[in-house]
Short mmCIF file of C-alpha atoms and ligand atoms in Angstrom, two decimals:
data_model
loop_
_atom_site.label_atom_id
_atom_site.label_comp_id
_atom_site.label_asym_id
_atom_site.label_seq_id
_atom_site.Cartn_x
_atom_site.Cartn_y
_atom_site.Cartn_z
CA MET A 1 90.20 97.30 118.48
CA LEU A 2 89.42 95.54 115.52
CA ASN A 3 87.93 92.96 118.15
CA GLN A 4 84.58 95.60 118.87
CA ILE A 5 84.54 95.81 114.98
CA LEU A 6 84.20 92.20 114.59
CA GLU A 7 81.55 92.25 117.89
CA GLN A 8 79.70 94.10 115.07
CA PHE A 9 79.18 91.66 112.78
CA GLY A 10 78.33 89.52 115.70
CA ILE A 11 81.61 87.50 115.76
CA ASN A 12 83.66 87.36 118.81
CA ALA A 13 87.44 87.72 118.16
CA LEU A 14 88.58 85.55 120.71
CA ASN A 15 87.85 82.56 118.52
CA TYR A 16 89.90 83.85 115.89
CA GLN A 17 93.02 84.06 114.92
CA ILE A 18 94.14 87.60 112.96
CA GLU A 19 96.73 87.97 110.69
CA GLU A 20 97.23 91.63 108.51
CA TYR A 21 97.17 90.04 104.69
CA GLY A 22 97.64 91.36 101.54
CA SER A 23 99.99 93.63 99.46
CA GLY A 24 97.73 96.34 99.03
CA LEU A 25 98.59 100.59 99.30
CA ILE A 26 95.63 102.17 100.05
CA ASN A 27 93.24 100.01 102.48
CA SER A 28 94.54 97.65 105.66
CA THR A 29 93.30 94.09 104.86
CA TRP A 30 93.69 91.46 107.92
CA LYS A 31 92.61 88.21 107.27
CA ILE A 32 90.14 86.74 110.40
CA SER A 33 90.26 82.92 110.49
CA GLY A 34 88.37 80.51 112.86
CA GLU A 35 85.48 78.47 112.23
CA LYS A 36 84.41 80.15 109.06
CA ASP A 37 87.55 82.69 107.50
CA TYR A 38 86.57 86.03 106.74
CA ILE A 39 88.83 89.15 105.59
CA LEU A 40 88.35 92.69 106.93
CA GLN A 41 89.33 95.96 105.67
CA ARG A 42 89.68 99.51 107.02
CA ILE A 43 89.24 102.24 104.58
CA ASN A 44 91.30 104.67 103.86
CA THR A 45 88.90 107.23 103.94
CA ASP A 46 91.83 110.06 102.56
CA VAL A 47 91.67 108.52 99.67
CA PHE A 48 87.47 106.87 99.82
CA LYS A 49 85.67 110.12 100.67
CA GLN A 50 82.50 108.50 101.32
CA PRO A 51 82.66 105.06 102.09
CA GLU A 52 78.62 105.14 102.00
CA ALA A 53 78.97 105.31 98.64
CA ILE A 54 81.11 102.05 98.31
CA ALA A 55 78.64 100.37 99.96
CA GLU A 56 76.11 101.35 97.59
CA ASN A 57 77.66 100.64 94.94
CA LEU A 58 78.42 97.40 95.69
CA SER A 59 74.38 96.95 96.49
CA LYS A 60 72.93 97.87 93.47
CA LEU A 61 75.68 95.45 91.73
CA GLN A 62 75.03 92.61 94.41
CA SER A 63 71.30 92.79 93.30
CA TYR A 64 71.30 93.32 89.83
CA LEU A 65 74.31 90.08 89.64
CA LYS A 66 71.82 88.26 92.30
CA ALA A 67 68.90 88.13 89.76
CA LYS A 68 70.08 88.07 86.47
CA TYR A 69 73.12 85.98 86.40
CA PRO A 70 72.44 83.36 90.50
CA ASP A 71 75.63 81.77 89.58
CA TYR A 72 78.21 84.61 89.18
CA LEU A 73 80.17 84.69 92.24
CA PHE A 74 80.44 88.37 93.08
CA VAL A 75 81.94 89.14 96.82
CA ALA A 76 79.78 91.48 98.43
CA PRO A 77 81.11 92.75 101.90
CA LEU A 78 78.66 90.83 105.50
CA LEU A 79 76.03 92.88 106.65
CA ALA A 80 76.20 94.00 110.08
CA LEU A 81 73.95 93.19 113.16
CA ASN A 82 72.68 96.42 112.43
CA GLY A 83 72.08 95.82 108.68
CA SER A 84 74.73 98.42 106.99
CA SER A 85 78.03 96.78 105.17
CA LEU A 86 80.23 99.60 106.95
CA ALA A 87 80.97 99.32 110.55
CA ASP A 88 83.06 101.90 112.79
CA ASN A 89 84.48 102.63 116.02
CA GLU A 90 87.57 105.48 116.81
CA ASP A 91 89.78 103.33 114.52
CA GLY A 92 87.59 103.80 111.27
CA ILE A 93 85.36 102.50 108.80
CA PHE A 94 85.57 98.94 108.47
CA ARG A 95 83.92 96.15 106.57
CA LEU A 96 83.99 92.01 106.26
CA PHE A 97 84.21 89.54 103.39
CA PRO A 98 83.53 86.04 103.33
CA PHE A 99 87.20 84.42 102.34
CA VAL A 100 87.07 83.46 99.37
CA GLY A 101 88.59 79.78 100.30
CA ASN A 102 90.92 78.11 98.05
CA SER A 103 92.16 80.68 96.53
CA VAL A 104 95.08 82.35 95.22
CA SER A 105 96.29 86.05 94.49
CA ILE A 106 99.23 86.79 92.72
CA ASP A 107 101.62 90.28 93.11
CA SER A 108 102.98 89.32 89.40
CA VAL A 109 102.33 86.97 86.20
CA THR A 110 104.48 83.75 85.97
CA ILE A 111 102.34 81.75 83.38
CA TYR A 112 100.85 82.98 80.61
CA LYS A 113 97.75 81.72 81.55
CA GLN A 114 97.24 83.72 84.38
CA ALA A 115 96.98 86.64 82.42
CA TYR A 116 94.70 85.09 79.87
CA GLU A 117 91.41 83.92 82.55
CA ALA A 118 92.38 87.84 84.53
CA ALA A 119 91.87 90.00 81.84
CA ARG A 120 88.98 86.89 81.29
CA GLN A 121 87.10 87.92 84.38
CA PHE A 122 87.82 91.63 84.42
CA ALA A 123 86.41 91.02 80.38
CA LYS A 124 83.14 88.92 82.34
CA PHE A 125 82.58 91.34 84.60
CA THR A 126 81.76 94.33 82.22
CA PHE A 127 80.32 92.12 80.06
CA LEU A 128 77.05 90.81 82.11
CA LEU A 129 76.80 94.62 83.41
CA LYS A 130 76.73 95.44 79.57
CA ASP A 131 72.79 96.38 80.45
CA PHE A 132 73.23 97.47 83.47
CA ASP A 133 72.88 102.03 83.45
CA ALA A 134 76.96 102.63 84.59
CA PHE A 135 75.66 106.39 85.33
CA LYS A 136 73.24 104.58 88.34
CA LEU A 137 76.89 104.08 90.11
CA ARG A 138 78.13 106.95 92.20
CA ASP A 139 81.59 107.94 91.43
CA THR A 140 83.76 106.83 95.15
CA ILE A 141 86.53 109.02 93.87
CA PRO A 142 85.43 111.80 91.39
CA SER A 143 87.29 111.54 88.32
CA PHE A 144 89.86 109.09 89.54
CA HIS A 145 91.36 108.16 85.92
CA ASP A 146 90.86 111.69 84.76
CA LEU A 147 94.44 112.05 82.58
CA THR A 148 94.59 115.64 81.71
CA LEU A 149 93.71 115.93 86.30
CA ARG A 150 96.68 113.96 87.02
CA TYR A 151 98.98 115.56 84.85
CA LYS A 152 98.20 119.11 86.31
CA GLU A 153 98.14 117.32 90.01
CA PHE A 154 101.90 116.69 88.50
CA GLU A 155 102.72 119.93 87.34
CA LYS A 156 101.27 121.38 90.63
CA ALA A 157 103.94 118.64 92.36
CA CYS A 158 106.74 119.77 90.54
CA LEU A 159 105.64 123.66 91.88
CA ASN A 160 105.32 122.54 95.37
CA THR A 161 108.91 120.38 95.67
CA THR A 162 111.93 120.53 97.19
CA THR A 163 114.90 121.15 95.26
CA ALA A 164 116.11 117.76 96.24
CA ARG A 165 113.21 116.00 95.68
CA LEU A 166 113.19 118.12 92.25
CA ASP A 167 117.17 117.07 91.10
CA GLN A 168 116.29 113.49 92.34
CA ALA A 169 112.97 113.13 90.12
CA LYS A 170 115.54 114.74 86.76
CA TRP A 171 115.20 111.98 84.47
CA ALA A 172 111.47 110.39 85.54
CA ILE A 173 110.32 114.31 84.29
CA SER A 174 111.59 114.22 81.57
CA GLU A 175 111.15 111.22 80.53
CA ILE A 176 106.88 112.18 81.66
CA ASN A 177 107.54 115.42 79.27
CA ARG A 178 108.66 113.06 76.05
CA HIS A 179 105.15 110.89 76.53
CA LYS A 180 103.10 114.05 76.76
CA GLY A 181 101.39 112.72 73.07
CA ILE A 182 99.52 110.03 75.15
CA LEU A 183 98.53 113.10 77.22
CA SER A 184 97.07 114.52 73.82
CA THR A 185 95.08 111.08 72.10
CA TYR A 186 93.47 111.22 75.97
CA GLU A 187 92.16 114.87 75.09
CA LYS A 188 91.28 113.67 71.39
CA LEU A 189 89.34 110.91 72.61
CA LYS A 190 87.19 112.29 75.03
CA ASN A 191 86.70 115.38 72.46
CA ILE A 192 85.52 112.68 69.88
CA GLY A 193 83.60 111.12 72.08
CA ASN A 194 84.36 107.25 70.54
CA LEU A 195 84.70 105.70 73.64
CA PRO A 196 81.12 103.85 75.57
CA VAL A 197 80.59 104.85 78.92
CA ARG A 198 80.82 101.26 80.87
CA VAL A 199 80.82 99.34 83.83
CA ILE A 200 84.53 99.16 85.12
CA HIS A 201 86.46 98.13 87.64
CA HIS A 202 89.17 100.91 87.53
CA ASP A 203 91.60 98.84 90.01
CA ALA A 204 92.28 95.36 86.80
CA LYS A 205 95.54 94.84 88.92
CA ILE A 206 97.16 91.15 88.59
CA ASN A 207 96.24 90.95 92.71
CA ASN A 208 92.91 92.29 92.46
CA VAL A 209 91.40 88.39 90.83
CA LEU A 210 91.42 85.45 92.99
CA PHE A 211 92.80 82.50 91.45
CA ASN A 212 91.86 78.11 92.36
CA ASN A 213 95.39 76.10 92.06
CA ASP A 214 94.60 75.55 88.50
CA TRP A 215 95.25 78.83 88.04
CA ASN A 216 91.40 79.13 86.57
CA GLY A 217 90.31 82.55 87.79
CA ILE A 218 87.24 82.75 90.58
CA CYS A 219 86.26 86.10 91.03
CA LEU A 220 87.57 89.64 91.08
CA ILE A 221 87.75 91.33 94.73
CA ASP A 222 88.81 95.06 95.09
CA LEU A 223 85.20 96.61 93.99
CA ASP A 224 85.20 99.73 95.25
CA THR A 225 86.60 101.50 92.24
CA VAL A 226 83.98 99.91 89.94
CA MET A 227 82.49 103.08 88.46
CA PRO A 228 81.73 104.71 85.22
CA GLY A 229 84.23 104.45 82.55
CA TYR A 230 86.40 103.73 79.62
CA PHE A 231 87.49 100.68 78.58
CA ILE A 232 91.30 101.76 78.46
CA SER A 233 91.94 101.90 82.40
CA ASP A 234 90.85 98.10 82.80
CA VAL A 235 92.60 96.62 80.25
CA GLY A 236 95.42 99.50 80.66
CA ASP A 237 96.61 98.01 84.37
CA MET A 238 96.58 94.64 82.68
CA LEU A 239 98.65 95.66 79.87
CA ARG A 240 100.75 97.51 83.25
CA THR A 241 100.48 94.60 85.85
CA TYR A 242 100.98 91.41 83.58
CA LEU A 243 102.70 92.00 80.88
CA SER A 244 105.70 91.91 82.65
CA PRO A 245 107.29 89.09 85.30
CA ALA A 246 108.29 92.00 87.41
CA ASN A 247 105.90 93.98 89.06
CA GLU A 248 105.81 98.34 89.77
CA ASP A 249 107.85 97.57 92.91
CA GLU A 250 110.68 96.01 91.15
CA THR A 251 114.15 97.98 90.95
CA ASP A 252 115.89 96.28 88.74
CA LEU A 253 115.37 98.15 85.53
CA SER A 254 116.81 95.25 83.57
CA LYS A 255 113.71 92.75 84.96
CA ILE A 256 111.13 94.98 82.99
CA VAL A 257 110.57 92.86 79.77
CA VAL A 258 107.18 92.35 78.43
CA ASP A 259 106.31 89.40 76.11
CA GLU A 260 104.47 89.07 72.75
CA GLN A 261 102.75 85.60 74.47
CA CYS A 262 101.52 87.20 77.11
CA PHE A 263 100.17 90.48 75.52
CA ASP A 264 98.44 87.32 73.09
CA ALA A 265 96.94 86.60 76.10
CA ILE A 266 95.51 89.32 77.57
CA TYR A 267 94.07 89.88 74.43
CA ASN A 268 92.48 87.21 73.65
CA GLY A 269 91.48 86.54 77.23
CA TYR A 270 89.99 90.28 77.31
CA LEU A 271 88.45 89.05 74.15
CA SER A 272 87.21 85.58 75.00
CA GLU A 273 84.47 87.76 76.85
CA MET A 274 84.20 90.82 75.37
CA GLY A 275 85.05 90.22 71.83
CA THR A 276 81.49 90.72 70.61
CA GLU A 277 81.09 93.78 72.85
CA LEU A 278 83.91 96.00 72.46
CA THR A 279 84.11 98.52 69.09
CA THR A 280 86.49 98.20 66.42
CA PHE A 281 87.11 101.35 67.79
CA GLU A 282 87.88 100.08 71.17
CA LYS A 283 89.68 97.62 69.43
CA ASP A 284 92.20 99.81 68.03
CA HIS A 285 92.54 100.84 70.86
CA PHE A 286 93.63 98.38 73.29
CA ILE A 287 97.64 98.77 73.39
CA TYR A 288 97.06 102.58 73.32
CA ALA A 289 95.21 101.84 77.20
CA GLY A 290 98.26 100.23 77.82
CA LYS A 291 100.63 103.48 77.66
CA PHE A 292 97.04 105.34 78.50
CA MET A 293 97.71 103.20 81.93
CA ILE A 294 101.32 103.46 82.26
CA TYR A 295 102.20 106.45 82.16
CA MET A 296 98.87 107.77 84.47
CA GLN A 297 100.52 105.27 87.02
CA ALA A 298 103.77 106.95 86.03
CA LEU A 299 102.49 110.45 87.01
CA ARG A 300 100.72 109.52 90.34
CA PHE A 301 103.45 107.43 92.03
CA LEU A 302 105.78 111.22 90.80
CA SER A 303 103.70 113.27 91.89
CA ASP A 304 103.25 111.53 95.12
CA TYR A 305 107.35 111.24 95.40
CA LEU A 306 107.15 115.24 94.97
CA ASN A 307 104.55 115.72 96.97
CA GLY A 308 106.06 113.63 99.80
CA ASP A 309 104.65 110.20 100.02
CA VAL A 310 101.60 111.41 101.03
CA TYR A 311 99.09 108.50 99.17
CA TYR A 312 100.89 105.26 98.23
CA HIS A 313 102.64 102.95 101.35
CA THR A 314 105.79 102.61 101.29
CA THR A 315 107.80 100.67 103.51
CA TYR A 316 111.44 102.82 101.99
CA ALA A 317 112.40 106.51 101.11
CA GLY A 318 112.46 106.66 97.60
CA GLN A 319 110.48 104.14 96.75
CA ASN A 320 107.51 106.43 95.06
CA LEU A 321 110.04 107.69 92.51
CA ASN A 322 111.84 103.64 92.29
CA ARG A 323 107.95 102.93 91.48
CA THR A 324 107.71 106.25 88.75
CA ASN A 325 110.92 104.99 86.91
CA ASN A 326 109.89 101.49 87.08
CA GLN A 327 106.99 102.86 84.67
CA LEU A 328 108.94 104.40 82.59
CA THR A 329 111.38 101.81 81.91
CA LEU A 330 107.69 99.77 81.67
CA LEU A 331 106.61 102.29 79.15
CA ASP A 332 109.22 102.21 76.86
CA GLN A 333 109.31 98.23 77.05
CA LEU A 334 105.85 98.23 75.53
CA ILE A 335 105.91 100.85 73.27
CA LYS A 336 108.90 98.54 71.30
CA LEU A 337 106.67 96.21 71.51
CA GLU A 338 103.47 97.97 69.41
CA GLU A 339 106.53 98.45 66.92
CA LYS A 340 107.32 94.36 67.40
CA ILE A 341 103.45 93.60 66.42
CA GLN A 342 101.69 93.02 63.50
CA LEU A 343 99.66 95.15 62.38
CA THR A 344 97.56 92.04 60.95
CA ASN A 345 97.76 89.97 64.20
CA HIS A 346 95.09 92.53 65.81
CA SER A 347 93.65 95.52 64.00
CA SER A 348 94.76 97.39 66.98
CA ILE A 349 98.16 100.05 67.78
CA LYS A 350 97.52 103.92 68.05
P1 ADP B 1 93.51 96.54 99.02
O1 ADP B 1 92.39 97.16 98.64
O2 ADP B 1 94.45 97.10 100.22
O3 ADP B 1 94.29 96.27 97.51
P2 ADP B 1 92.35 94.04 98.84
O4 ADP B 1 90.83 94.47 98.28
O5 ADP B 1 92.99 93.82 97.14
O6 ADP B 1 92.90 95.50 99.45
O7 ADP B 1 92.75 92.52 99.62
C1 ADP B 1 93.84 92.02 99.64
C2 ADP B 1 94.46 91.10 99.55
O8 ADP B 1 93.68 90.17 99.69
C3 ADP B 1 94.10 90.73 98.11
O9 ADP B 1 94.65 90.93 97.41
C4 ADP B 1 93.76 88.83 98.08
O10 ADP B 1 95.01 88.83 98.30
C5 ADP B 1 93.23 89.40 99.65
N1 ADP B 1 91.42 89.38 99.46
C6 ADP B 1 90.90 90.39 99.17
N2 ADP B 1 89.58 90.09 99.50
C7 ADP B 1 89.42 88.37 99.87
C8 ADP B 1 88.70 87.42 99.93
N3 ADP B 1 87.03 88.27 99.36
N4 ADP B 1 88.93 86.37 99.74
C9 ADP B 1 90.17 85.96 100.07
N5 ADP B 1 91.57 86.82 100.17
C10 ADP B 1 91.31 87.71 99.57
C1 GN1 B 2 96.38 101.69 94.34
O1 GN1 B 2 94.63 99.24 96.59
P1 GN1 B 2 95.47 98.87 95.47
O2 GN1 B 2 96.86 99.09 96.01
O3 GN1 B 2 95.18 98.12 94.76
C2 GN1 B 2 95.19 102.22 94.14
C3 GN1 B 2 95.70 102.32 92.27
C4 GN1 B 2 97.04 102.01 91.71
C5 GN1 B 2 97.48 100.83 92.21
C6 GN1 B 2 99.13 100.97 91.97
C7 GN1 B 2 92.28 104.34 94.68
O4 GN1 B 2 95.25 99.69 94.35
O5 GN1 B 2 94.38 103.55 91.16
O6 GN1 B 2 96.54 101.73 90.69
O7 GN1 B 2 97.65 101.47 94.02
N1 GN1 B 2 94.54 102.38 94.15
C8 GN1 B 2 93.90 103.98 94.52
O8 GN1 B 2 99.63 100.07 92.48
O9 GN1 B 2 94.57 105.03 94.26
MG1 MG B 3 93.94 95.05 96.09
#
């Protein structure tokens, strides 16, 4: 019962309205409206097996940012009456956030400013934490963006699936094999060891940024996967979710188009905060970041489809396969854009 959870935070549910909220694929979210507004979330503990690791990370980051940058809006969970940010009952483990007023989130980009501002927000977060020891953070999902592991999971899923699903996924599987060079590049990058480990959000989707009415970024949300990582994870998710006006659930693949001006908005937005911090080697891998994350997301949606849709929230049969085909189409579009972009404009391209 949500009422019982709210009580643990000293909130009498009778005075509030409760509605399901947002379009996340993992946790469950409710907006609690009344004298003050809140966001209540149930943590998906099949995915986040150690919710206390999230709470610990957020508390460390909150203390650091509060001391060093008191004006930075870090949306930390509120403490329950017992002093913990986690509250539980037989329905699961929950936390409560203050609702950021006069804010909106979007599921796809309609104007370039949104892409610029979102990229800037993620870059600012990593920039402000550049002197924070990333290794002080716990891995809330071990090997979360390890592409080698994701590929192995996909291979396992191919062996354990039904012939019907394997047959439906024929095109997707052949595309995954055709683009396997993206995996080899990742493995080379890991071996060279040239990508600095930074504090990375690891879910830089467009709907994890809150905007004001003028489309200025207000803050980041969905901080459960903030962990040590590489910049390619965040920049990759930006390219994956801001470049096309059609989002990952679009089934009309002809609507998946990318454009250079939006790429520039992401590049400039990210560099407006991280320009002095990113190494030349990292800048050279800016577009690779997009290929890396789109390929990984295709692998993850496809593995879930082959495994019988056990991870991502779905609303109809075959949705994970549609999402896979969507991501593979986006990958092709990004590769075409990469060919188009002048080497002189961005030192980029790998
Ligand atoms: P999920 O992990 O399921 O993606 P999020 O933390 O991203 O969950 O929350 C889902 C949605 O709820 C967001 O996209 C945003 O619209 C809204 N939201 C989350 N936290 C807040 C907040 N503190 N203030 C206002 N809106 C929020
Ligand atoms: C999940 O929770 P949400 O919807 O923001 C997923 C991300 C994927 C994304 C794809 C913990 O994010 O890694 O990129 O779906 N989160 C987890 O839309 O697996
Ligand atoms: Mg989210």
